[in-house]
Structures are given as structure tokens and as C-alpha cells.
Amino acid sequence: MSLPPEKASELKQIIHNHLLKMDIHGKIREVLAATLSDHRGHAQRPLSEADLVQALQRRGIVDDMMRNLHVTQVVRRILDSSMRASQPVCHVCSEDVVLVPSANIDPSRRYLYLQVLDGKAFLEHLQEPEPLPGQVCSTFMLYLHFRNQRFRSKPVPCACEPALREGFLLEVHRSGLGEGSKMADATSMLSMSDPVHLVLIRTDTSSETTLVSSYFLDWRIVLGSPSGKTCLALELMGVGSESKVPAGVLTVSLEFYPPITEALSADIISTQQSLERQRTAEKERLFLVYAKQWWREFLEIRPSHQSKMVKIFAQDENGVNRPVCSYVRVLRAGRLLESPRQAARFVSLMAQERAPVVGGGAGGKQEQWCSLLAFLSRGKGDCEDHATLLCSLLLGFGLDAYVCVGTKARGTPHTWVLTRGADGSATFWESLTACRYLHRAIDPDAPPLAPQPKPSSPYRTVGCAFNHHSFLANCQPSDAVELCVFDFQNQCRWKAMSEEALKSVCTPGSTASLPPLPPLCAPSLDPAAASNHLELELRYLVSEHRKDLELATVWDDHLSYLLSSALLAYELERCTGVSCGNEEFQDAVRRAVPDGHTFKGFPIHFLHRNARRAFATCLRSAFCEEIVCCRGDHVRLAVRVRVFAYPENACAVWLMFACKYRSVL
């Protein structure tokens, strides 16, 4: 199969770049000079071309050149990594040049090859020093999502012109029933309004992540390119309060494989995009008119409703106002999560961090409900991000789940999740901790001496509840949670929005402005290797700490191993709420500690894998410091680490320090 002309020229450029990199011309000149010098001494016949080639072969120049021209292997590696849906990562090294070949991929499918060529004008990093070899520095990482496919780039050092050079092979498939295996043509692709969502994350030297930009790329512009390939400069804007400030520019190229036979005219593409924008704008306008009327009716019920926390719209990371119902979808995790409680545990392992406020003063809060890809890529967010993700997962497990908006103690705004049982019971789920609270309402009309349930949850008021197709405002006389009855069918207690109105702007595909829902990714972390590495680091830190105190350190490997069962029991209890396995652990410790000896243990839980941070935190506990700095007769120390990996590489890290020593009376 012959290559297209543009591919042939690109292949020639590949070979030329590799030859320059090897300094092949200099090596050939050296061989020629040596051969001519040897030939002058016994010139019996003219020096032929075959003699020169033979000399190059003897020196190994030809073999070296062929070994370095590893284009086929590079292409195969890129394709293999791109085609794996479970690990959708495609790396393109700057030294490697990648072609989209016509072999080893399904010829009946259409692919969009998106290549990030470079980054420019990241002015915030203008003064970033050039990292030295082996030096830890801040890095950029790019995350992509397109039609249920997720990708991430390799990290590159932060700079004004970061070396973001990556290639991603995106499959463009039809979404109609029974048409998934058919090749998408230009006409069918024109109707696909799903954008390529790009999220840029910055990770600093302490492993803290920051959301730099979130960009939605309409890739259909390439449908109008006669060559089937186009190059774009994407201006990435900041997030939150800086959503109007440019963060930098990415240069990307887009190309279809196999190439489309006939390009569409630019007028057809622009007309389709214009019609989609008009339909979206009209739907959003009609919903806004309806929401205003609904709000006026809600205020007419009772004047005090003006102060209730009824939130219909929320700003995303790009400063776009969206209905809160659009942040919740039915999300199924496949085999990555096995139960609702395990889902709650996973969400709680995502760290909490409020959106930063510039000049907001004490107590200020910047509203920022992140899109799901931005939240997952960053690995942390505020309580709203946690609650919408947990609600989406619980809906996927078939529960009747809602996000509640209200307050906690001292009037602090907060969101959490509510599930309703078939018997009418209500259970609160705290998405930040995975704690569950069974709600029992207090009856204000009961006799004074009648027994009343005590509030078990930390929530004080609730203004509204919503999910992907319902929005309900609390119109009971009091919005106190302890008095609230969560009977959503009772219109005297809860005022509901029209489901049809919500469906017009919140259903996937209803408007072009809704970001698609990305799937969860399996963890790429090896829990056993991570546990061993962190445990060795902690052993070193403990030994050095005791050395500073002029204390010897003797480790008891058997005792360290016994601590594993306790750490597993702690994690299972966090997941299921049921304590199990402690009896066996206690019996094993009794057998391992001789008579007349004392055992002490200190378990602790972290959301990170930084050994120095963890050790410094442990030493703040007087009990842990007593174990680490134990003095006495026959002192033996133990430490055990268990890393439990969840989707998106969220980690529950349990560690326990222990010691045993002979008691002195």
C-alpha cells in the first residue's frame, strides 16, 4: 500500500532528522578519509562505490543507522497504547516522530489524530528557571476526553513555552443503534457536537495540583480542509476569577484517518455550528424565563423563602452559569467500584480544596462547580464537586439519590447527598468523609413529653434538593434539617420544577454547551509496590530520627507483618461500616509479645504518599512520638504501610507504628 504524498514527505523528514541526530555525515566522512588513506599505499585499482559501502559496513555505520531508524516500533507502540480503552494514554516523545499508519488499526473505523505541537505564551511561568537534570520541578499535564475515551499526556516542566508535544488517536464512531461498527462519513461527523475536552493541570514540587485551564475544542473544522488536515492555535483561558484572562496558547493539528474522500464547504460547517448555537441559546433562554416565573411563585408561598438556600444555577470553572441539575448524571463505574459504600469511600479520598479567592478577604469563597473531567484530573475540589460525583455514582447503583444544598454548623454553606429508601426512609451521605446518617424528623406537633429522635447529622438547614431530572425547593415552614420531612411527592412540603423544562437543558445531548460525562479510569498504581516503597522510606526516617537522639534502631519484621491485618480491617470498616478482623490481630499480637513485655501501636490514615509529610504529621502526636522515640530494654520497632488504590489513582494510605519492649517495674 503506497503512502499519500504528504505522508511520503513526512517520512523523508523523519529519516533526515534521525540522520542528523546520529551525525551520520560526520561518521561517513571519517570512514571515507580513513579508507582513502589506506588505499593510497597500495593503489592497484580505482576505489569503487562497493569498496566504500563495504568499509561503512565493517565500521558498523549501516547497522547503527538501521537500529536508530525505529519508526515502525514507535508507531506500533503509539497505536497499541492508543487503542487500549482501559489505559487510554498515548505518549509521543519529542525525539520520536509519529505517523498515523494505514495498518494495525481497524480499516472500517474512522479516527481523529490530534497532535499537540507545542505550547506558547504561558506568561505566568516566564521566570521559571530551566530545570537541572534529575531536579524535581513543577510540571504541566494535559488530559483529554472525547466520546467516552480518555487520555493523558506525559508531564513536562512548566515554562513560558512548555514542550507539550503529544499525539492522541481518537476514535470517531457513530452513536446510533446498530451503527457503532460503521465508518463515520463527513455528513454523520458534522452532526456530532461532542467536543474534545482538554484540561491542563499544573503539579508543583510538593505534588499539589492546580487547574490551569479547561477548553472545549470543536474539532469539526477539519471537515472543511481539502487535505484532511488542519492546524489550530488554541487560546487557553484561566479558571474561576481568571476565566477571562489568557493562560497560554496550544498549537494543535487535526487529521482524519483514513482521510475523508470529500471535504465539506466552510459554509456548511459554519451553518451547522450556528444552528446548534441558536438552538442552545433558545433552550437556555426559555429555561431562564421559566426559572424566573417558578422563583416568583416560590416567593409568593412564604416571604421567608427569600433567605432559603435555593440554588438553581451554578458557575463552572470557566465562569459559565449552568443549571445545577446538569452537574449530575447517571454514572456507572463498571467493575471499578462494587457497591454504593465503596463509591462513597472513593469520593471521600478526593481531597477537599476551595476555589482560591484573589482579594476576597477573610471567609471569602469563589463559586466554582467543576466539570467532572476537571475534578477527576485535578484530584480535588470543593464539597459541591464531591457531592455531585457521589450522587451520580449512587444513581448508577440504582438508588434514589439527590444532592442537598444547605448549611452546617455556624451557617456554613454545604452540600451533601440524600438517598430515599423504598419505605420512605432518608439517609444522608457526607461525600467528604463517606459517613452515613439515618434521618429521623422531629415532630413539632407532638406532646411536650413525647420522646423525640436526637439529630445525628451535622447539617442544620436544607434549602433544595436536586438530581439529573428533578429540582425541589423546600417550602416547609422551617428549613431546619431536624424538622424536615423528605417526602418529595408532597407538593405542600416541596415545590418541584417541571421535569420537561429540566430535560430540555440538562439531558445529555440536549444542548451543545453541556460537557460530556467522562468514564472513570482504573488505577495505574501498583498498591504493593507503593506500600513497600513508602514503608522503606519511613524506616529510613525513623532510623535517622532515632540516630539524632543517639538511640539504636532494631526492627522486628515479624511484628511489622502482623500489623497488615489491622490496617486491612480499618479500611474495610471505612468502606462497609462493619468492624471485622480485630480479634485475630489482637490474638496474633499477644502471641508475638513475650510475657513481661509491653506493646504499643499507633495507626493513622493519609490521602497522599509523601513519606516526609506523613512522618512529620505522625510526630505531632505525643503517643506516636513516644513509640518512635521509645527507650528501654529489648526495644523492637515495627512499621507497616498499606496503600489501597481506587479509580483515578485515589489512594487510602494506612500506616501503623508499633513497638514492644520489656517492662521495668
XYZ file of C-alpha atoms in Angstrom:
665
model
C 0.000 0.000 0.000
C 1.517 3.329 -1.091
C 1.699 6.333 1.168
C -0.034 9.615 0.248
C 2.355 12.340 -0.982
C 2.203 14.292 2.281
C 2.985 11.099 4.228
C 5.913 10.288 1.982
C 7.422 13.731 2.529
C 6.830 13.386 6.269
C 8.606 10.020 6.250
C 11.557 11.564 4.423
C 11.714 14.274 7.064
C 11.726 11.602 9.784
C 14.727 9.857 8.236
C 16.528 13.157 7.724
C 16.013 14.167 11.371
C 17.335 10.827 12.628
C 20.406 11.007 10.410
C 21.188 14.486 11.681
C 20.735 13.306 15.248
C 23.266 10.476 14.662
C 25.716 12.853 12.953
C 25.789 10.292 10.165
C 27.548 12.682 7.763
C 30.469 13.175 10.124
C 30.854 9.423 10.605
C 30.802 8.813 6.845
C 33.475 11.480 6.308
C 35.704 9.816 8.908
C 35.318 6.402 7.240
C 35.975 7.863 3.787
C 39.094 9.662 4.975
C 40.471 6.501 6.598
C 39.629 4.366 3.544
C 41.276 6.821 1.112
C 44.361 6.999 3.310
C 44.721 3.203 3.346
C 44.061 2.987 -0.381
C 46.852 5.389 -1.356
C 49.514 2.957 -0.081
C 48.574 0.136 -2.488
C 46.635 1.734 -5.330
C 46.310 -1.225 -7.703
C 42.797 -0.271 -8.883
C 40.443 2.670 -8.542
C 38.387 2.908 -5.352
C 34.795 1.839 -6.199
C 31.465 2.575 -4.589
C 31.250 -1.034 -3.390
C 34.547 -0.571 -1.514
C 33.139 2.457 0.308
C 29.911 0.649 1.239
C 31.931 -2.342 2.478
C 34.053 -0.011 4.631
C 30.913 1.535 6.124
C 29.558 -1.938 6.894
C 32.819 -3.015 8.554
C 32.677 0.019 10.845
C 29.031 -0.765 11.747
C 27.758 2.553 10.436
C 24.938 0.976 8.422
C 23.831 -1.246 11.319
C 23.788 1.710 13.721
C 21.750 3.732 11.283
C 19.121 0.990 10.856
C 18.894 0.405 14.589
C 18.193 4.083 15.192
C 15.553 4.297 12.490
C 12.898 2.645 14.679
C 9.861 4.328 13.165
C 7.895 1.075 12.870
C 8.361 0.219 16.531
C 7.426 3.748 17.596
C 4.254 3.706 15.519
C 3.235 0.282 16.829
C 3.801 1.391 20.416
C 1.736 4.524 19.892
C -1.110 2.620 18.255
C -1.153 -0.107 20.906
C -1.347 2.433 23.715
C -3.975 4.480 21.892
C -6.257 1.537 21.238
C -6.364 0.392 24.868
C -9.610 1.793 26.274
C -8.712 0.783 29.810
C -5.440 2.722 29.757
C -6.108 5.445 27.194
C -2.715 7.079 27.223
C -0.723 7.902 24.109
C 2.779 9.281 24.590
C 4.821 10.832 21.816
C 8.426 11.561 22.730
C 9.928 14.698 21.274
C 12.775 12.621 19.810
C 10.323 10.238 18.124
C 8.356 11.176 15.063
C 4.955 9.577 14.735
C 2.891 8.783 11.680
C -0.697 7.632 11.644
C -0.225 4.451 9.572
C -2.728 2.597 7.455
C -2.029 -0.753 9.116
C -2.708 -2.349 12.510
C -5.921 -0.390 13.064
C -9.474 -1.252 12.097
C -9.832 -0.057 8.485
C -13.609 0.144 8.887
C -13.372 2.767 11.658
C -12.707 6.485 11.498
C -10.037 8.083 13.690
C -9.182 11.659 14.509
C -5.475 12.145 15.125
C -4.974 15.121 17.427
C -1.371 16.203 17.831
C -0.269 18.869 20.289
C 2.700 20.554 18.615
C 3.835 22.993 21.313
C 2.786 25.457 23.976
C 3.418 29.185 23.992
C 2.758 32.374 25.970
C 2.305 30.801 29.405
C 3.435 34.126 30.818
C 2.886 33.165 34.454
C 5.899 30.871 34.058
C 8.053 33.393 32.214
C 10.634 33.469 35.020
C 10.548 29.712 35.608
C 14.182 28.524 35.825
C 15.402 25.795 33.498
C 15.309 22.523 35.498
C 18.613 20.773 36.021
C 18.945 17.064 35.148
C 17.306 14.996 37.875
C 15.876 18.062 39.591
C 12.252 17.955 40.753
C 10.282 20.802 39.171
C 6.707 21.898 38.579
C 5.096 20.156 35.619
C 2.216 20.503 33.182
C -0.001 17.563 32.231
C -2.756 17.601 29.628
C -5.928 15.495 29.991
C -8.373 14.791 27.136
C -11.851 13.351 26.898
C -13.714 12.596 23.692
C -16.806 10.400 23.275
C -16.143 8.080 26.221
C -12.366 7.967 25.570
C -9.868 9.460 27.996
C -6.199 10.295 27.501
C -3.398 11.976 29.386
C -0.016 13.294 28.345
C 3.364 12.802 29.936
C 4.370 15.545 32.405
C 6.614 18.302 31.047
C 8.419 21.040 33.027
C 6.453 24.272 33.464
C 7.809 27.033 31.253
C 6.693 30.000 29.207
C 6.927 27.699 26.167
C 6.348 24.197 27.611
C 7.393 21.252 25.459
C 3.869 19.851 25.176
C 4.264 17.541 22.195
C 1.782 14.690 22.244
C -0.256 12.606 19.840
C -3.716 11.176 20.582
C -5.664 8.799 18.360
C -9.395 9.392 18.935
C -11.987 7.043 17.531
C -14.944 8.787 15.900
C -17.807 6.309 15.990
C -21.463 6.636 15.203
C -23.762 6.739 18.215
C -26.896 5.398 16.510
C -28.268 1.999 17.492
C -26.568 -0.711 15.435
C -24.256 1.739 13.676
C -21.295 1.667 16.049
C -19.245 -0.548 13.714
C -19.879 1.573 10.607
C -17.345 4.112 9.461
C -18.420 7.670 10.141
C -18.540 9.762 6.993
C -18.260 13.541 6.740
C -22.019 14.087 6.892
C -22.516 11.978 10.015
C -19.499 13.565 11.720
C -20.898 17.033 11.047
C -23.847 16.220 13.307
C -21.561 15.135 16.192
C -21.471 18.123 18.503
C -19.390 16.359 21.181
C -16.274 18.486 21.724
C -12.785 17.370 22.661
C -12.436 18.466 26.280
C -8.878 19.476 27.194
C -7.869 20.097 30.808
C -4.411 21.421 31.709
C -3.144 20.621 35.217
C -0.082 22.033 36.969
C 1.646 19.903 39.618
C 4.156 21.661 41.881
C 7.184 20.187 43.614
C 5.120 19.154 46.657
C 2.687 17.198 44.410
C -0.083 19.784 44.845
C -2.236 20.118 41.721
C -3.758 23.275 40.239
C -6.346 23.578 37.478
C -4.797 25.864 34.836
C -7.379 25.727 32.047
C -10.406 23.858 30.752
C -11.041 24.104 26.997
C -13.723 22.642 24.710
C -12.451 22.129 21.156
C -14.917 21.899 18.258
C -12.913 19.563 16.024
C -15.321 19.641 13.064
C -13.401 22.475 11.409
C -11.127 19.803 9.902
C -14.106 18.531 7.878
C -13.653 21.529 5.595
C -9.954 21.014 4.928
C -9.241 19.736 1.387
C -6.080 17.998 2.609
C -7.928 16.399 5.532
C -5.548 18.107 7.952
C -5.580 21.458 9.713
C -3.552 23.311 12.329
C -5.065 25.477 15.075
C -3.818 27.818 17.794
C -5.984 27.317 20.902
C -6.030 30.197 23.369
C -6.464 28.625 26.797
C -8.182 30.843 29.341
C -7.774 30.701 33.097
C -10.377 29.349 35.507
C -12.629 30.816 38.165
C -11.986 34.511 38.734
C -9.367 34.400 35.945
C -11.669 32.860 33.320
C -11.325 35.990 31.145
C -7.517 36.045 31.376
C -5.458 34.027 28.838
C -3.366 31.280 30.431
C -1.426 30.283 27.312
C -1.655 29.002 23.749
C -1.542 25.429 22.457
C -0.796 24.697 18.806
C -2.574 21.540 17.677
C -3.043 19.727 14.379
C -6.106 17.655 13.482
C -6.205 14.925 10.862
C -8.635 12.161 9.937
C -7.524 8.615 9.327
C -8.418 7.274 6.876
C -8.761 10.632 5.111
C -12.260 11.751 4.181
C -12.967 11.445 0.471
C -14.689 14.796 0.057
C -14.300 17.849 2.242
C -17.370 19.848 3.266
C -17.594 23.508 2.427
C -16.841 26.017 5.161
C -20.350 27.468 4.779
C -21.974 24.132 5.587
C -19.843 23.675 8.717
C -20.397 27.217 9.973
C -24.150 26.939 9.290
C -24.374 23.700 11.305
C -22.464 25.243 14.202
C -24.576 28.386 14.058
C -27.813 26.374 14.135
C -26.576 24.408 17.160
C -25.676 27.611 18.981
C -29.058 29.126 18.171
C -30.934 26.049 19.402
C -28.864 26.001 22.577
C -29.374 29.714 23.197
C -33.125 29.407 22.632
C -33.450 26.450 25.021
C -31.417 28.248 27.675
C -33.459 31.433 27.214
C -36.762 29.584 27.586
C -35.485 27.774 30.676
C -34.352 31.055 32.232
C -37.812 32.570 31.621
C -39.416 29.516 33.221
C -36.984 29.573 36.193
C -37.775 33.243 36.904
C -41.505 32.545 36.908
C -41.016 29.465 39.098
C -38.948 31.521 41.563
C -41.647 34.236 41.790
C -44.223 31.568 42.590
C -41.932 30.110 45.261
C -41.532 33.507 46.941
C -45.296 34.038 46.944
C -45.770 30.952 49.125
C -43.960 32.481 52.095
C -41.841 35.694 52.342
C -39.158 33.865 54.369
C -38.323 31.770 51.291
C -36.148 34.638 50.093
C -33.468 33.620 52.623
C -33.529 29.887 51.882
C -30.588 28.340 50.024
C -32.353 27.510 46.772
C -29.676 27.268 44.104
C -30.904 26.857 40.529
C -27.723 27.862 38.656
C -24.009 27.441 39.437
C -20.847 28.644 37.708
C -18.406 26.115 36.312
C -14.627 26.540 36.118
C -14.990 28.702 33.001
C -17.424 31.109 34.652
C -20.421 29.734 32.689
C -23.756 29.606 34.516
C -25.358 26.175 34.191
C -28.420 24.610 35.865
C -27.267 22.620 38.884
C -29.135 19.556 37.591
C -26.694 19.399 34.652
C -23.828 18.608 37.056
C -25.450 15.257 37.974
C -25.664 12.314 35.568
C -26.176 8.576 35.939
C -22.586 7.322 36.208
C -21.781 3.611 36.196
C -18.280 2.604 37.225
C -18.315 -0.859 35.651
C -16.185 -3.177 37.760
C -14.076 -0.394 39.238
C -16.498 0.074 42.141
C -18.630 -2.743 43.517
C -21.090 -1.068 45.898
C -22.552 2.318 46.873
C -20.493 2.405 50.060
C -17.309 1.696 48.134
C -18.274 4.553 45.812
C -18.673 6.836 48.823
C -15.260 5.764 50.079
C -13.695 6.543 46.676
C -15.234 10.041 46.542
C -14.088 10.803 50.088
C -10.473 10.060 49.070
C -10.539 13.025 46.672
C -9.090 15.908 48.682
C -11.172 18.966 49.508
C -9.945 22.380 48.425
C -11.953 25.550 47.994
C -11.515 27.608 44.850
C -8.931 30.341 45.556
C -10.115 33.901 46.056
C -7.979 36.870 45.000
C -8.545 39.769 47.386
C -11.690 38.218 48.790
C -10.817 38.879 52.407
C -11.300 36.527 55.299
C -14.022 33.977 54.793
C -14.433 34.745 51.096
C -15.392 31.944 48.748
C -15.170 31.812 44.965
C -18.005 29.792 43.487
C -16.689 27.094 41.186
C -18.540 23.873 40.430
C -16.061 21.977 38.271
C -16.904 19.794 35.298
C -16.281 16.149 36.090
C -13.134 15.822 33.947
C -11.573 18.875 35.619
C -12.405 17.466 39.070
C -11.035 13.994 38.306
C -7.906 15.338 36.595
C -7.105 17.680 39.446
C -7.888 15.045 42.070
C -9.501 17.520 44.465
C -12.320 20.022 44.672
C -14.917 21.588 46.929
C -17.875 19.882 48.609
C -20.120 20.580 45.581
C -17.798 18.600 43.302
C -17.726 15.692 45.737
C -21.494 15.693 46.253
C -22.391 15.762 42.536
C -19.927 12.935 41.791
C -21.229 10.790 44.662
C -24.849 11.431 43.649
C -24.034 10.416 40.055
C -22.415 7.170 41.249
C -25.291 6.330 43.615
C -27.757 6.894 40.768
C -25.657 4.464 38.740
C -26.112 1.885 41.513
C -29.898 2.295 41.224
C -30.502 4.410 44.325
C -32.927 7.330 44.528
C -30.217 9.910 45.179
C -30.285 13.714 45.415
C -27.809 16.491 46.151
C -28.908 18.662 49.099
C -27.912 22.340 49.380
C -27.969 23.881 52.842
C -25.775 24.738 55.800
C -23.751 23.076 58.525
C -22.878 24.452 61.953
C -22.432 28.244 62.218
C -24.335 28.712 58.984
C -21.515 27.461 56.740
C -22.866 26.665 53.233
C -22.550 22.976 52.424
C -23.771 20.282 50.038
C -24.284 16.597 50.763
C -26.173 13.622 49.294
C -29.545 12.181 50.278
C -30.927 8.770 49.335
C -34.535 7.739 49.853
C -35.462 4.147 50.580
C -38.496 2.313 49.258
C -40.029 2.580 52.739
C -39.727 6.383 52.734
C -36.623 6.488 54.946
C -33.987 9.151 54.265
C -30.220 8.643 54.613
C -27.624 11.404 54.423
C -24.224 10.685 52.840
C -21.335 13.030 53.611
C -19.276 12.978 50.421
C -16.145 14.353 52.123
C -15.928 11.593 54.758
C -18.172 8.735 53.478
C -20.115 8.893 56.766
C -23.816 7.983 56.641
C -26.600 9.329 58.862
C -30.132 7.935 59.104
C -32.534 10.872 59.248
C -35.467 10.878 61.689
C -37.503 14.059 61.678
C -38.716 15.681 64.897
C -42.484 16.133 65.084
C -43.109 19.741 66.221
C -46.778 18.957 66.978
C -46.003 16.064 69.346
C -46.816 16.430 73.078
C -44.009 18.021 75.155
C -43.183 14.801 76.995
C -43.265 12.578 73.919
C -39.835 11.083 73.078
C -38.184 12.700 70.069
C -35.206 11.456 67.999
C -31.915 13.221 68.514
C -30.268 14.772 65.419
C -27.404 12.564 64.273
C -26.126 14.555 61.287
C -24.025 17.738 61.268
C -26.432 19.509 58.897
C -28.554 22.440 60.112
C -30.690 23.702 57.209
C -31.656 22.476 53.752
C -32.942 24.773 51.009
C -33.258 22.498 47.983
C -32.523 19.049 46.607
C -31.857 18.001 43.025
C -30.605 15.243 40.753
C -30.356 14.780 36.983
C -34.111 15.140 36.333
C -35.610 16.736 39.481
C -35.254 20.041 41.283
C -37.189 20.549 44.527
C -37.234 23.583 46.817
C -38.049 23.244 50.492
C -41.284 25.113 51.176
C -41.902 23.768 54.699
C -42.382 26.366 57.444
C -38.849 25.740 58.726
C -35.783 24.752 56.714
C -34.158 23.131 59.760
C -32.997 19.638 58.830
C -34.163 18.136 62.117
C -37.754 19.238 61.345
C -37.678 18.477 57.628
C -39.701 15.659 56.087
C -38.211 14.429 52.806
C -41.466 13.455 51.152
C -40.747 14.845 47.693
C -44.179 13.854 46.316
C -45.905 16.167 48.802
C -46.277 19.499 46.971
C -47.091 21.257 50.237
C -43.596 20.470 51.519
C -41.512 20.600 48.306
C -42.058 22.746 45.228
C -40.823 20.910 42.143
C -39.676 22.269 38.814
C -41.103 20.879 35.601
C -39.184 17.764 34.574
C -39.751 18.637 30.927
C -38.159 22.063 31.425
C -35.155 20.497 33.146
C -34.858 17.829 30.470
C -34.651 20.492 27.760
C -31.349 21.851 29.123
C -29.909 19.117 31.366
C -30.266 15.872 29.416
C -27.041 14.717 27.704
C -27.103 15.974 24.118
C -29.935 18.431 24.767
C -27.659 21.448 24.297
C -24.253 21.920 22.729
C -22.996 23.723 25.850
C -23.186 20.706 28.175
C -19.829 18.980 28.727
C -19.963 15.217 28.106
C -19.597 12.860 31.046
C -16.217 11.072 31.114
C -15.882 7.483 32.336
C -13.828 6.592 35.389
C -10.331 5.209 34.775
C -8.866 2.193 36.527
C -5.912 2.876 38.840
C -2.484 2.569 37.229
C -0.788 2.454 40.629
C 0.656 -0.835 41.930
C -0.526 -0.907 45.580
C 2.066 -3.469 46.709
C 4.998 -1.592 45.174
C 3.748 1.725 46.533
C 3.323 0.197 50.004
C 6.838 -1.264 50.004
C 8.409 1.979 48.792
C 6.648 4.130 51.390
C 7.447 1.646 54.162
C 11.164 1.646 53.330
C 11.196 5.442 53.330
C 9.526 5.538 56.743
C 12.003 3.019 58.155
C 14.850 5.236 56.997
C 13.256 8.362 58.516
C 12.655 6.601 61.843
C 16.233 5.303 61.970
C 17.640 8.759 61.212
C 15.373 10.356 63.794
C 16.463 7.906 66.482
C 20.096 8.317 65.444
C 19.777 12.045 66.173
C 18.561 11.066 69.636
C 21.531 8.677 69.990
C 19.204 5.662 70.034
C 19.771 2.367 68.237
C 17.020 1.012 65.976
C 16.177 -2.682 65.781
C 13.291 -3.692 63.511
C 11.004 -6.644 64.150
C 9.948 -7.854 60.695
C 7.510 -10.410 62.083
C 5.697 -7.830 64.170
C 5.598 -5.472 61.166
C 3.943 -8.178 59.097
C 1.284 -8.785 61.755
C 0.170 -5.153 61.531
C -1.167 -5.740 57.993
C -4.372 -7.398 59.176
C -5.197 -4.416 61.374
C -4.700 -1.953 58.509
C -6.938 -4.036 56.249
C -9.622 -4.117 58.948
C -9.503 -0.320 59.258
C -10.003 0.167 55.509
C -12.828 -2.386 55.349
C -14.550 -0.599 58.207
C -14.309 2.713 56.306
C -15.807 1.040 53.212
C -18.552 -1.035 54.804
C -19.109 0.443 58.248
C -18.559 -3.016 59.740
C -15.607 -3.800 62.007
C -14.032 -7.207 61.372
C -10.669 -8.898 61.836
C -9.544 -7.144 65.016
C -9.925 -10.284 67.117
C -7.385 -12.195 65.018
C -4.990 -9.239 65.065
C -5.143 -8.928 68.849
C -4.591 -12.670 69.297
C -1.563 -12.589 66.956
C -0.039 -9.644 68.837
C -0.458 -11.403 72.180
C 1.420 -14.410 70.810
C 4.174 -12.202 69.335
C 4.784 -10.162 72.504
C 6.559 -12.195 75.241
C 5.483 -12.142 78.882
C 6.767 -9.110 80.712
C 6.833 -7.003 77.531
C 4.604 -4.073 76.537
C 3.103 -3.457 73.090
C 2.091 -0.052 71.722
C 0.627 0.729 68.308
C -0.346 3.932 66.514
C -2.434 3.695 63.307
C -3.080 6.736 61.110
C -4.653 7.436 57.714
C -3.490 9.697 54.839
C -4.646 10.657 51.352
C -1.098 11.112 49.987
C 2.090 9.053 49.634
C 4.669 11.614 50.754
C 6.756 9.881 53.437
C 8.263 13.032 54.964
C 4.894 14.768 55.223
C 3.365 11.674 56.799
C 6.210 11.247 59.300
C 6.085 14.907 60.322
C 2.336 14.614 60.885
C 2.759 11.465 62.986
C 5.358 13.098 65.227
C 2.813 15.771 66.173
C 1.026 13.059 68.148
C 2.559 12.595 71.583
C 1.615 8.915 71.559
C 3.311 8.287 68.196
C 6.410 10.194 69.294
C 6.516 8.004 72.398
C 6.608 4.910 70.166
C 9.161 6.242 67.680
C 11.448 7.522 70.451
C 10.918 4.514 72.724
C 13.723 3.881 75.222
C 14.071 0.781 77.318
C 15.215 -2.799 77.455
C 14.872 -5.057 74.395
C 13.127 -2.355 72.321
C 11.883 -3.631 68.977
C 10.204 -1.338 66.438
C 7.727 -2.116 63.685
C 6.083 -0.156 60.882
C 3.634 -1.298 58.249
C 2.118 0.557 55.299
C -0.889 -0.458 53.212
C -1.839 1.559 50.124
C -5.349 0.867 48.837
C -5.802 2.072 45.242
C -9.146 3.243 43.890
C -10.200 4.573 40.462
C -8.412 7.704 39.223
C -5.400 6.695 41.396
C -7.166 7.932 44.510
C -5.377 6.297 47.438
C -6.188 5.395 51.001
C -2.844 5.134 52.802
C -2.861 3.410 56.198
C 0.275 3.105 58.275
C 0.965 1.917 61.787
C 3.968 2.445 64.027
C 4.425 -0.073 66.825
C 6.971 -1.123 69.413
C 7.445 -3.779 72.040
C 9.817 -3.549 74.989
C 10.462 -5.192 78.332
C 8.567 -3.521 81.123
C 10.689 -2.387 84.052
C 8.997 -2.334 87.452
